Amino acid sequence: MLRQLLLAIVLPCAATLPLAHAAEPAKPFFALHDLGHGVWAAISPPKSPAGANAGFVIGPDGVLVIDTFEDPAAAKAMLAAIRAKTDQPIRYVIDTHYHLDHVAGNDVFAQAGAAVMAQENVRTWERTQNLKFFGEHPTAKQAQFVASLGLPSVTYQHGITLWLGDRKIIVRALEGHTGGDSTVVIPDAHVVFTGDIFWNHTLPNLIDADTREQIASNDTYLHDYPGATFIPGHGEPGKAADVRAFRDYLVTLRKDIAAAQQSGKTGDLLVNTVLSELRPVYGDWGWFDYFARHNIEQTAAELQGIKRAPEPGVP
Ligand SMILES: [Zn+2]
């Protein structure tokens, strides 16, 4: 059942979603990684109903949370993990983007007193665009779940600077995964939370992606934070070499597709040609069998200029 929930979010054609949020899973939702300086990453193992990674920063006078999982029960587990370490108020939540696996626990932290913040397109898209992850005919229960997601109460266009006492947290709107992505930089800890701009040795969901922008954002990470620890939206914490490997995957994907298109290939022939080129290098990456075909089809459409992406609207 819980696996179905995960598949529902990662595959747009998945048909069912049980919305069984109540039970604690047999395995933990996430593993906490101590990154020093009060910075913690909550890394979700594959198939966890938490659905994505998250994290938090404990400062001298408050706590910042980055992302809130796909399941409110996982958010409650992270709230309990924070409370086991500090009784400082939880001041801020940053949603790195609107996708369901990063925002479904927003209300858990809002009810604990936090201001939920995000790039303005997150507020525009969160209760509308997330419906597509339930297929063409969402159930009433699924529609109600999406319609009741907790929205950001503070939005920004290009970024925001937050302070936990004298600790500076830089939030930058770097694009590529959805058109409304935020990167959270904790300079004094040399940690960067990338959201889904970076997936560590894992194929990405490119349903909303602009891969040219996504490559540029990964180049920004390598240029601006070469010594940092990068917490991806999916996969284990990484270093610059891992960011470079992911960036190179996107470059290779675009290059192989462009070459196939230039030789006149379309449809299944194009997909199978590019798959056979990617598999020897990337076949052991997470979600390869799940996402490779979608990555090729969606990026082929992007290169042809016919890919549809969510439009910015009134936040
Ligand atoms: Zn994600």
PDB file of C-alpha atoms and ligand atoms in Angstrom:
ATOM      1  CA  MET A   1       0.000   0.000   0.000  1.00  0.00           C
ATOM      2  CA  LEU A   2       2.664   2.481   0.999  1.00  0.00           C
ATOM      3  CA  ARG A   3       4.726   1.603  -2.038  1.00  0.00           C
ATOM      4  CA  GLN A   4       1.728   2.490  -4.147  1.00  0.00           C
ATOM      5  CA  LEU A   5       1.730   5.925  -2.547  1.00  0.00           C
ATOM      6  CA  LEU A   6       5.341   6.468  -3.547  1.00  0.00           C
ATOM      7  CA  LEU A   7       4.726   5.260  -7.068  1.00  0.00           C
ATOM      8  CA  ALA A   8       1.757   7.565  -7.340  1.00  0.00           C
ATOM      9  CA  ILE A   9       3.930  10.581  -6.818  1.00  0.00           C
ATOM     10  CA  VAL A  10       6.847   9.546  -8.969  1.00  0.00           C
ATOM     11  CA  LEU A  11       4.834   8.275 -11.897  1.00  0.00           C
ATOM     12  CA  PRO A  12       2.197  10.543 -13.368  1.00  0.00           C
ATOM     13  CA  CYS A  13       0.204   7.660 -14.804  1.00  0.00           C
ATOM     14  CA  ALA A  14      -0.167   5.814 -11.505  1.00  0.00           C
ATOM     15  CA  ALA A  15      -3.835   5.186 -10.934  1.00  0.00           C
ATOM     16  CA  THR A  16      -4.321   4.547  -7.247  1.00  0.00           C
ATOM     17  CA  LEU A  17      -3.418   6.223  -4.015  1.00  0.00           C
ATOM     18  CA  PRO A  18      -4.496   4.678  -0.735  1.00  0.00           C
ATOM     19  CA  LEU A  19      -3.879   7.768   1.409  1.00  0.00           C
ATOM     20  CA  ALA A  20      -3.186   5.485   4.327  1.00  0.00           C
ATOM     21  CA  HIS A  21      -1.319   7.996   6.455  1.00  0.00           C
ATOM     22  CA  ALA A  22      -2.052   6.700   9.893  1.00  0.00           C
ATOM     23  CA  ALA A  23       0.246   3.765  10.519  1.00  0.00           C
ATOM     24  CA  GLU A  24       3.931   3.980  11.346  1.00  0.00           C
ATOM     25  CA  PRO A  25       5.721   1.879   8.705  1.00  0.00           C
ATOM     26  CA  ALA A  26       7.678  -1.210   9.677  1.00  0.00           C
ATOM     27  CA  LYS A  27      10.877   0.613   8.686  1.00  0.00           C
ATOM     28  CA  PRO A  28      11.617   4.203   9.743  1.00  0.00           C
ATOM     29  CA  PHE A  29      10.517   6.986   7.406  1.00  0.00           C
ATOM     30  CA  PHE A  30      14.048   8.384   7.251  1.00  0.00           C
ATOM     31  CA  ALA A  31      17.573   8.147   8.650  1.00  0.00           C
ATOM     32  CA  LEU A  32      18.950  11.240  10.360  1.00  0.00           C
ATOM     33  CA  HIS A  33      22.435  12.354   9.262  1.00  0.00           C
ATOM     34  CA  ASP A  34      24.337  14.689  11.608  1.00  0.00           C
ATOM     35  CA  LEU A  35      26.060  17.272   9.363  1.00  0.00           C
ATOM     36  CA  GLY A  36      27.482  19.289  12.258  1.00  0.00           C
ATOM     37  CA  HIS A  37      26.636  22.848  13.386  1.00  0.00           C
ATOM     38  CA  GLY A  38      23.086  21.743  14.258  1.00  0.00           C
ATOM     39  CA  VAL A  39      22.310  20.749  10.668  1.00  0.00           C
ATOM     40  CA  TRP A  40      20.511  17.448  10.130  1.00  0.00           C
ATOM     41  CA  ALA A  41      19.489  15.680   6.931  1.00  0.00           C
ATOM     42  CA  ALA A  42      16.518  13.300   7.003  1.00  0.00           C
ATOM     43  CA  ILE A  43      17.346  10.830   4.230  1.00  0.00           C
ATOM     44  CA  SER A  44      14.466   8.623   3.113  1.00  0.00           C
ATOM     45  CA  PRO A  45      15.423   5.182   1.881  1.00  0.00           C
ATOM     46  CA  PRO A  46      13.989   4.009  -1.444  1.00  0.00           C
ATOM     47  CA  LYS A  47      10.297   3.071  -1.168  1.00  0.00           C
ATOM     48  CA  SER A  48       9.837   4.914   2.132  1.00  0.00           C
ATOM     49  CA  PRO A  49       6.378   6.525   2.303  1.00  0.00           C
ATOM     50  CA  ALA A  50       8.182   9.727   3.317  1.00  0.00           C
ATOM     51  CA  GLY A  51       8.783   9.975  -0.438  1.00  0.00           C
ATOM     52  CA  ALA A  52      11.710  12.411  -0.410  1.00  0.00           C
ATOM     53  CA  ASN A  53      14.525  13.779   1.710  1.00  0.00           C
ATOM     54  CA  ALA A  54      14.114  16.680   4.130  1.00  0.00           C
ATOM     55  CA  GLY A  55      16.124  18.241   6.946  1.00  0.00           C
ATOM     56  CA  PHE A  56      16.392  20.860   9.643  1.00  0.00           C
ATOM     57  CA  VAL A  57      18.774  23.420  11.154  1.00  0.00           C
ATOM     58  CA  ILE A  58      18.854  24.127  14.885  1.00  0.00           C
ATOM     59  CA  GLY A  59      20.100  27.673  15.518  1.00  0.00           C
ATOM     60  CA  PRO A  60      20.637  29.570  18.740  1.00  0.00           C
ATOM     61  CA  ASP A  61      17.047  30.790  18.951  1.00  0.00           C
ATOM     62  CA  GLY A  62      14.985  28.684  16.571  1.00  0.00           C
ATOM     63  CA  VAL A  63      14.699  25.925  14.021  1.00  0.00           C
ATOM     64  CA  LEU A  64      14.451  25.941  10.211  1.00  0.00           C
ATOM     65  CA  VAL A  65      12.892  22.954   8.431  1.00  0.00           C
ATOM     66  CA  ILE A  66      13.583  22.144   4.774  1.00  0.00           C
ATOM     67  CA  ASP A  67      10.739  20.219   3.077  1.00  0.00           C
ATOM     68  CA  THR A  68       7.951  18.245   4.724  1.00  0.00           C
ATOM     69  CA  PHE A  69       7.668  14.870   2.930  1.00  0.00           C
ATOM     70  CA  GLU A  70       4.852  13.138   1.070  1.00  0.00           C
ATOM     71  CA  ASP A  71       3.086  11.881   4.175  1.00  0.00           C
ATOM     72  CA  PRO A  72       2.075  13.987   7.203  1.00  0.00           C
ATOM     73  CA  ALA A  73       2.986  11.025   9.424  1.00  0.00           C
ATOM     74  CA  ALA A  74       6.605  11.359   8.260  1.00  0.00           C
ATOM     75  CA  ALA A  75       6.484  15.093   9.047  1.00  0.00           C
ATOM     76  CA  LYS A  76       5.233  14.273  12.547  1.00  0.00           C
ATOM     77  CA  ALA A  77       8.143  11.854  12.954  1.00  0.00           C
ATOM     78  CA  MET A  78      10.576  14.636  11.988  1.00  0.00           C
ATOM     79  CA  LEU A  79       8.860  17.063  14.373  1.00  0.00           C
ATOM     80  CA  ALA A  80       9.355  14.482  17.145  1.00  0.00           C
ATOM     81  CA  ALA A  81      13.029  14.087  16.144  1.00  0.00           C
ATOM     82  CA  ILE A  82      13.484  17.875  16.393  1.00  0.00           C
ATOM     83  CA  ARG A  83      11.719  18.001  19.741  1.00  0.00           C
ATOM     84  CA  ALA A  84      14.048  15.261  21.037  1.00  0.00           C
ATOM     85  CA  LYS A  85      16.982  17.616  20.363  1.00  0.00           C
ATOM     86  CA  THR A  86      15.708  21.098  21.201  1.00  0.00           C
ATOM     87  CA  ASP A  87      12.733  22.989  22.572  1.00  0.00           C
ATOM     88  CA  GLN A  88      13.556  26.074  20.471  1.00  0.00           C
ATOM     89  CA  PRO A  89      10.609  27.326  18.423  1.00  0.00           C
ATOM     90  CA  ILE A  90      10.287  26.067  14.853  1.00  0.00           C
ATOM     91  CA  ARG A  91      10.369  29.399  13.040  1.00  0.00           C
ATOM     92  CA  TYR A  92      10.508  28.609   9.336  1.00  0.00           C
ATOM     93  CA  VAL A  93       9.786  25.919   6.759  1.00  0.00           C
ATOM     94  CA  ILE A  94      11.152  26.187   3.232  1.00  0.00           C
ATOM     95  CA  ASP A  95       9.376  24.146   0.549  1.00  0.00           C
ATOM     96  CA  THR A  96      11.990  23.519  -2.141  1.00  0.00           C
ATOM     97  CA  HIS A  97       9.213  23.100  -4.764  1.00  0.00           C
ATOM     98  CA  TYR A  98       5.521  22.288  -5.074  1.00  0.00           C
ATOM     99  CA  HIS A  99       5.651  18.513  -5.718  1.00  0.00           C
ATOM    100  CA  LEU A 100       3.592  16.484  -3.273  1.00  0.00           C
ATOM    101  CA  ASP A 101       6.555  14.554  -1.880  1.00  0.00           C
ATOM    102  CA  HIS A 102       8.038  17.803  -0.506  1.00  0.00           C
ATOM    103  CA  VAL A 103       4.998  19.662   0.890  1.00  0.00           C
ATOM    104  CA  ALA A 104       2.429  17.227   2.295  1.00  0.00           C
ATOM    105  CA  GLY A 105       3.511  17.817   5.900  1.00  0.00           C
ATOM    106  CA  ASN A 106       3.425  21.637   5.758  1.00  0.00           C
ATOM    107  CA  ASP A 107       0.502  21.889   8.161  1.00  0.00           C
ATOM    108  CA  VAL A 108       2.275  19.756  10.772  1.00  0.00           C
ATOM    109  CA  PHE A 109       4.888  22.514  11.113  1.00  0.00           C
ATOM    110  CA  ALA A 110       2.478  25.420  10.575  1.00  0.00           C
ATOM    111  CA  GLN A 111       0.451  24.101  13.522  1.00  0.00           C
ATOM    112  CA  ALA A 112       3.709  23.987  15.512  1.00  0.00           C
ATOM    113  CA  GLY A 113       4.091  27.728  14.837  1.00  0.00           C
ATOM    114  CA  ALA A 114       6.306  27.866  11.753  1.00  0.00           C
ATOM    115  CA  ALA A 115       5.939  30.238   8.801  1.00  0.00           C
ATOM    116  CA  VAL A 116       5.926  28.110   5.634  1.00  0.00           C
ATOM    117  CA  MET A 117       7.865  29.848   2.864  1.00  0.00           C
ATOM    118  CA  ALA A 118       8.481  29.119  -0.810  1.00  0.00           C
ATOM    119  CA  GLN A 119       9.068  30.593  -4.231  1.00  0.00           C
ATOM    120  CA  GLU A 120       5.774  32.160  -5.302  1.00  0.00           C
ATOM    121  CA  ASN A 121       4.986  29.536  -7.966  1.00  0.00           C
ATOM    122  CA  VAL A 122       4.782  26.892  -5.233  1.00  0.00           C
ATOM    123  CA  ARG A 123       1.703  28.614  -3.853  1.00  0.00           C
ATOM    124  CA  THR A 124       0.231  28.902  -7.358  1.00  0.00           C
ATOM    125  CA  TRP A 125       0.734  25.244  -8.251  1.00  0.00           C
ATOM    126  CA  GLU A 126       0.561  23.247  -5.022  1.00  0.00           C
ATOM    127  CA  ARG A 127      -3.205  22.597  -4.964  1.00  0.00           C
ATOM    128  CA  THR A 128      -3.656  22.348  -8.740  1.00  0.00           C
ATOM    129  CA  GLN A 129      -0.623  20.805 -10.424  1.00  0.00           C
ATOM    130  CA  ASN A 130      -0.226  18.042  -7.821  1.00  0.00           C
ATOM    131  CA  LEU A 131      -3.459  16.433  -9.016  1.00  0.00           C
ATOM    132  CA  LYS A 132      -1.681  15.178 -12.138  1.00  0.00           C
ATOM    133  CA  PHE A 133       0.269  12.672 -10.053  1.00  0.00           C
ATOM    134  CA  PHE A 134      -2.946  10.703  -9.533  1.00  0.00           C
ATOM    135  CA  GLY A 135      -3.587  10.048 -13.206  1.00  0.00           C
ATOM    136  CA  GLU A 136      -6.429  11.262 -15.384  1.00  0.00           C
ATOM    137  CA  HIS A 137      -9.223  10.303 -13.000  1.00  0.00           C
ATOM    138  CA  PRO A 138      -8.296  11.154  -9.412  1.00  0.00           C
ATOM    139  CA  THR A 139     -10.698   9.891  -6.759  1.00  0.00           C
ATOM    140  CA  ALA A 140     -12.641  12.345  -4.610  1.00  0.00           C
ATOM    141  CA  LYS A 141     -10.381  11.448  -1.694  1.00  0.00           C
ATOM    142  CA  GLN A 142      -7.248  12.182  -3.709  1.00  0.00           C
ATOM    143  CA  ALA A 143      -8.673  15.475  -4.947  1.00  0.00           C
ATOM    144  CA  GLN A 144      -9.592  16.430  -1.387  1.00  0.00           C
ATOM    145  CA  PHE A 145      -6.063  15.574  -0.204  1.00  0.00           C
ATOM    146  CA  VAL A 146      -4.487  17.852  -2.820  1.00  0.00           C
ATOM    147  CA  ALA A 147      -7.043  20.622  -2.227  1.00  0.00           C
ATOM    148  CA  SER A 148      -6.253  20.619   1.494  1.00  0.00           C
ATOM    149  CA  LEU A 149      -2.444  20.795   1.252  1.00  0.00           C
ATOM    150  CA  GLY A 150      -1.016  23.531   3.471  1.00  0.00           C
ATOM    151  CA  LEU A 151       0.125  26.488   1.372  1.00  0.00           C
ATOM    152  CA  PRO A 152       3.158  28.692   1.992  1.00  0.00           C
ATOM    153  CA  SER A 153       2.198  31.799   3.951  1.00  0.00           C
ATOM    154  CA  VAL A 154       5.308  33.711   2.840  1.00  0.00           C
ATOM    155  CA  THR A 155       6.381  33.760  -0.810  1.00  0.00           C
ATOM    156  CA  TYR A 156       9.280  35.320  -2.662  1.00  0.00           C
ATOM    157  CA  GLN A 157      10.420  35.587  -6.252  1.00  0.00           C
ATOM    158  CA  HIS A 158      14.195  35.258  -6.236  1.00  0.00           C
ATOM    159  CA  GLY A 159      15.019  34.200  -2.688  1.00  0.00           C
ATOM    160  CA  ILE A 160      15.125  35.277   0.924  1.00  0.00           C
ATOM    161  CA  THR A 161      17.675  35.547   3.724  1.00  0.00           C
ATOM    162  CA  LEU A 162      16.688  34.011   7.048  1.00  0.00           C
ATOM    163  CA  TRP A 163      18.367  34.411  10.415  1.00  0.00           C
ATOM    164  CA  LEU A 164      18.504  31.962  13.284  1.00  0.00           C
ATOM    165  CA  GLY A 165      20.039  34.259  15.892  1.00  0.00           C
ATOM    166  CA  ASP A 166      23.328  35.285  14.300  1.00  0.00           C
ATOM    167  CA  ARG A 167      23.309  32.394  11.828  1.00  0.00           C
ATOM    168  CA  LYS A 168      22.603  33.364   8.238  1.00  0.00           C
ATOM    169  CA  ILE A 169      20.611  31.043   5.959  1.00  0.00           C
ATOM    170  CA  ILE A 170      20.510  31.918   2.254  1.00  0.00           C
ATOM    171  CA  VAL A 171      17.547  30.755   0.175  1.00  0.00           C
ATOM    172  CA  ARG A 172      18.096  31.049  -3.578  1.00  0.00           C
ATOM    173  CA  ALA A 173      15.515  30.444  -6.294  1.00  0.00           C
ATOM    174  CA  LEU A 174      17.575  28.378  -8.757  1.00  0.00           C
ATOM    175  CA  GLU A 175      15.465  26.980 -11.568  1.00  0.00           C
ATOM    176  CA  GLY A 176      15.236  23.764 -13.501  1.00  0.00           C
ATOM    177  CA  HIS A 177      13.144  21.108 -11.788  1.00  0.00           C
ATOM    178  CA  THR A 178       9.760  22.876 -11.727  1.00  0.00           C
ATOM    179  CA  GLY A 179      10.100  26.591 -12.480  1.00  0.00           C
ATOM    180  CA  GLY A 180       9.683  27.345  -8.772  1.00  0.00           C
ATOM    181  CA  ASP A 181      12.655  25.755  -7.011  1.00  0.00           C
ATOM    182  CA  SER A 182      14.550  26.905  -3.942  1.00  0.00           C
ATOM    183  CA  THR A 183      18.035  25.971  -2.769  1.00  0.00           C
ATOM    184  CA  VAL A 184      18.827  26.395   0.945  1.00  0.00           C
ATOM    185  CA  VAL A 185      22.446  27.272   1.764  1.00  0.00           C
ATOM    186  CA  ILE A 186      23.828  27.092   5.319  1.00  0.00           C
ATOM    187  CA  PRO A 187      27.200  28.828   4.816  1.00  0.00           C
ATOM    188  CA  ASP A 188      28.686  28.254   8.277  1.00  0.00           C
ATOM    189  CA  ALA A 189      28.053  24.503   8.001  1.00  0.00           C
ATOM    190  CA  HIS A 190      29.044  24.205   4.306  1.00  0.00           C
ATOM    191  CA  VAL A 191      25.746  22.449   3.586  1.00  0.00           C
ATOM    192  CA  VAL A 192      23.442  23.012   0.599  1.00  0.00           C
ATOM    193  CA  PHE A 193      19.926  21.550   0.423  1.00  0.00           C
ATOM    194  CA  THR A 194      19.185  21.325  -3.297  1.00  0.00           C
ATOM    195  CA  GLY A 195      15.614  20.043  -3.410  1.00  0.00           C
ATOM    196  CA  ASP A 196      15.149  18.154  -6.671  1.00  0.00           C
ATOM    197  CA  ILE A 197      17.629  20.217  -8.696  1.00  0.00           C
ATOM    198  CA  PHE A 198      20.146  17.472  -7.777  1.00  0.00           C
ATOM    199  CA  TRP A 199      19.421  13.727  -7.443  1.00  0.00           C
ATOM    200  CA  ASN A 200      22.364  11.690  -6.176  1.00  0.00           C
ATOM    201  CA  HIS A 201      23.053   8.719  -8.486  1.00  0.00           C
ATOM    202  CA  THR A 202      19.323   8.550  -9.056  1.00  0.00           C
ATOM    203  CA  LEU A 203      17.391   9.279 -12.237  1.00  0.00           C
ATOM    204  CA  PRO A 204      15.209  12.359 -11.790  1.00  0.00           C
ATOM    205  CA  ASN A 205      11.545  12.999 -12.377  1.00  0.00           C
ATOM    206  CA  LEU A 206      11.662  15.463 -15.297  1.00  0.00           C
ATOM    207  CA  ILE A 207       7.903  15.899 -15.712  1.00  0.00           C
ATOM    208  CA  ASP A 208       8.151  19.695 -15.216  1.00  0.00           C
ATOM    209  CA  ALA A 209      11.861  20.132 -15.867  1.00  0.00           C
ATOM    210  CA  ASP A 210      13.732  22.575 -18.053  1.00  0.00           C
ATOM    211  CA  THR A 211      16.917  20.527 -18.362  1.00  0.00           C
ATOM    212  CA  ARG A 212      18.965  23.437 -19.680  1.00  0.00           C
ATOM    213  CA  GLU A 213      18.084  25.427 -16.548  1.00  0.00           C
ATOM    214  CA  GLN A 214      18.650  22.397 -14.346  1.00  0.00           C
ATOM    215  CA  ILE A 215      22.157  21.900 -15.761  1.00  0.00           C
ATOM    216  CA  ALA A 216      22.869  25.609 -15.206  1.00  0.00           C
ATOM    217  CA  SER A 217      21.734  25.368 -11.569  1.00  0.00           C
ATOM    218  CA  ASN A 218      24.013  22.381 -10.949  1.00  0.00           C
ATOM    219  CA  ASP A 219      26.850  24.375 -12.534  1.00  0.00           C
ATOM    220  CA  THR A 220      26.057  27.161 -10.055  1.00  0.00           C
ATOM    221  CA  TYR A 221      26.427  24.674  -7.177  1.00  0.00           C
ATOM    222  CA  LEU A 222      29.823  23.548  -8.472  1.00  0.00           C
ATOM    223  CA  HIS A 223      30.983  27.120  -8.987  1.00  0.00           C
ATOM    224  CA  ASP A 224      29.663  28.688  -5.795  1.00  0.00           C
ATOM    225  CA  TYR A 225      29.927  25.810  -3.269  1.00  0.00           C
ATOM    226  CA  PRO A 226      32.726  23.461  -4.423  1.00  0.00           C
ATOM    227  CA  GLY A 227      33.484  22.146  -0.923  1.00  0.00           C
ATOM    228  CA  ALA A 228      29.919  21.768   0.335  1.00  0.00           C
ATOM    229  CA  THR A 229      27.912  18.733   1.319  1.00  0.00           C
ATOM    230  CA  PHE A 230      24.862  18.620  -0.964  1.00  0.00           C
ATOM    231  CA  ILE A 231      21.592  17.156   0.338  1.00  0.00           C
ATOM    232  CA  PRO A 232      19.612  16.026  -2.716  1.00  0.00           C
ATOM    233  CA  GLY A 233      15.863  15.685  -2.924  1.00  0.00           C
ATOM    234  CA  HIS A 234      16.379  11.969  -3.524  1.00  0.00           C
ATOM    235  CA  GLY A 235      19.425   9.797  -2.794  1.00  0.00           C
ATOM    236  CA  GLU A 236      22.212  10.016  -0.258  1.00  0.00           C
ATOM    237  CA  PRO A 237      24.111  13.187   0.711  1.00  0.00           C
ATOM    238  CA  GLY A 238      26.750  13.991  -1.897  1.00  0.00           C
ATOM    239  CA  LYS A 239      29.802  16.078  -2.704  1.00  0.00           C
ATOM    240  CA  ALA A 240      30.792  18.080  -5.778  1.00  0.00           C
ATOM    241  CA  ALA A 241      31.780  14.931  -7.722  1.00  0.00           C
ATOM    242  CA  ASP A 242      28.241  13.579  -7.275  1.00  0.00           C
ATOM    243  CA  VAL A 243      26.693  16.859  -8.440  1.00  0.00           C
ATOM    244  CA  ARG A 244      28.969  16.758 -11.468  1.00  0.00           C
ATOM    245  CA  ALA A 245      27.917  13.179 -12.264  1.00  0.00           C
ATOM    246  CA  PHE A 246      24.244  14.192 -12.153  1.00  0.00           C
ATOM    247  CA  ARG A 247      24.878  17.287 -14.269  1.00  0.00           C
ATOM    248  CA  ASP A 248      26.715  15.079 -16.791  1.00  0.00           C
ATOM    249  CA  TYR A 249      23.740  12.690 -16.904  1.00  0.00           C
ATOM    250  CA  LEU A 250      21.482  15.562 -17.982  1.00  0.00           C
ATOM    251  CA  VAL A 251      24.045  16.734 -20.559  1.00  0.00           C
ATOM    252  CA  THR A 252      24.383  13.187 -21.939  1.00  0.00           C
ATOM    253  CA  LEU A 253      20.616  12.725 -22.045  1.00  0.00           C
ATOM    254  CA  ARG A 254      20.179  15.892 -24.104  1.00  0.00           C
ATOM    255  CA  LYS A 255      23.137  15.117 -26.380  1.00  0.00           C
ATOM    256  CA  ASP A 256      22.057  11.538 -27.132  1.00  0.00           C
ATOM    257  CA  ILE A 257      18.464  12.601 -27.806  1.00  0.00           C
ATOM    258  CA  ALA A 258      19.558  15.462 -30.073  1.00  0.00           C
ATOM    259  CA  ALA A 259      21.775  13.087 -32.083  1.00  0.00           C
ATOM    260  CA  ALA A 260      18.932  10.581 -32.481  1.00  0.00           C
ATOM    261  CA  GLN A 261      16.559  13.342 -33.550  1.00  0.00           C
ATOM    262  CA  GLN A 262      19.084  14.664 -36.071  1.00  0.00           C
ATOM    263  CA  SER A 263      19.327  11.215 -37.643  1.00  0.00           C
ATOM    264  CA  GLY A 264      15.570  11.215 -38.093  1.00  0.00           C
ATOM    265  CA  LYS A 265      14.602   8.856 -35.283  1.00  0.00           C
ATOM    266  CA  THR A 266      11.266   9.302 -33.497  1.00  0.00           C
ATOM    267  CA  GLY A 267       8.967   7.365 -31.155  1.00  0.00           C
ATOM    268  CA  ASP A 268      10.033   3.947 -29.856  1.00  0.00           C
ATOM    269  CA  LEU A 269      13.079   3.843 -32.142  1.00  0.00           C
ATOM    270  CA  LEU A 270      14.406   7.057 -30.608  1.00  0.00           C
ATOM    271  CA  VAL A 271      13.630   5.914 -27.066  1.00  0.00           C
ATOM    272  CA  ASN A 272      15.240   2.495 -27.510  1.00  0.00           C
ATOM    273  CA  THR A 273      18.328   3.954 -29.204  1.00  0.00           C
ATOM    274  CA  VAL A 274      18.926   6.416 -26.361  1.00  0.00           C
ATOM    275  CA  LEU A 275      18.086   3.782 -23.702  1.00  0.00           C
ATOM    276  CA  SER A 276      20.771   1.492 -25.110  1.00  0.00           C
ATOM    277  CA  GLU A 277      23.287   4.356 -24.870  1.00  0.00           C
ATOM    278  CA  LEU A 278      22.346   5.360 -21.318  1.00  0.00           C
ATOM    279  CA  ARG A 279      22.055   1.889 -19.775  1.00  0.00           C
ATOM    280  CA  PRO A 280      25.773   0.933 -19.760  1.00  0.00           C
ATOM    281  CA  VAL A 281      26.665   4.107 -17.853  1.00  0.00           C
ATOM    282  CA  TYR A 282      23.567   4.827 -15.760  1.00  0.00           C
ATOM    283  CA  GLY A 283      21.768   1.464 -15.523  1.00  0.00           C
ATOM    284  CA  ASP A 284      22.762   1.010 -11.872  1.00  0.00           C
ATOM    285  CA  TRP A 285      21.447   4.403 -10.758  1.00  0.00           C
ATOM    286  CA  GLY A 286      18.323   4.523  -8.616  1.00  0.00           C
ATOM    287  CA  TRP A 287      14.992   4.548 -10.484  1.00  0.00           C
ATOM    288  CA  PHE A 288      16.678   3.834 -13.856  1.00  0.00           C
ATOM    289  CA  ASP A 289      14.078   1.283 -14.930  1.00  0.00           C
ATOM    290  CA  TYR A 290      11.348   3.591 -13.701  1.00  0.00           C
ATOM    291  CA  PHE A 291      12.352   6.941 -15.110  1.00  0.00           C
ATOM    292  CA  ALA A 292      14.723   6.393 -18.059  1.00  0.00           C
ATOM    293  CA  ARG A 293      11.977   6.080 -20.678  1.00  0.00           C
ATOM    294  CA  HIS A 294      10.085   9.077 -19.247  1.00  0.00           C
ATOM    295  CA  ASN A 295      13.320  11.110 -19.124  1.00  0.00           C
ATOM    296  CA  ILE A 296      13.910  10.407 -22.815  1.00  0.00           C
ATOM    297  CA  GLU A 297      10.338  11.083 -23.948  1.00  0.00           C
ATOM    298  CA  GLN A 298      10.000  14.262 -21.877  1.00  0.00           C
ATOM    299  CA  THR A 299      13.391  15.649 -22.873  1.00  0.00           C
ATOM    300  CA  ALA A 300      12.785  14.796 -26.551  1.00  0.00           C
ATOM    301  CA  ALA A 301       9.628  16.916 -26.308  1.00  0.00           C
ATOM    302  CA  GLU A 302      11.579  19.657 -24.548  1.00  0.00           C
ATOM    303  CA  LEU A 303      14.203  19.733 -27.318  1.00  0.00           C
ATOM    304  CA  GLN A 304      11.427  19.910 -29.921  1.00  0.00           C
ATOM    305  CA  GLY A 305       9.869  22.834 -28.066  1.00  0.00           C
ATOM    306  CA  ILE A 306       6.581  21.006 -27.438  1.00  0.00           C
ATOM    307  CA  LYS A 307       6.939  20.138 -23.754  1.00  0.00           C
ATOM    308  CA  ARG A 308       4.162  21.536 -21.586  1.00  0.00           C
ATOM    309  CA  ALA A 309       5.152  23.000 -18.242  1.00  0.00           C
ATOM    310  CA  PRO A 310       3.068  24.672 -15.518  1.00  0.00           C
ATOM    311  CA  GLU A 311       2.521  28.380 -16.143  1.00  0.00           C
ATOM    312  CA  PRO A 312       3.238  30.980 -13.487  1.00  0.00           C
ATOM    313  CA  GLY A 313       0.022  32.585 -12.264  1.00  0.00           C
ATOM    314  CA  VAL A 314      -1.327  34.744  -9.503  1.00  0.00           C
ATOM    315  CA  PRO A 315       0.146  33.421  -6.232  1.00  0.00           C
TER     316      PRO A 315
HETATM  317 ZN    ZN B   1      10.956  14.942  -5.058  1.00  0.00          ZN
END
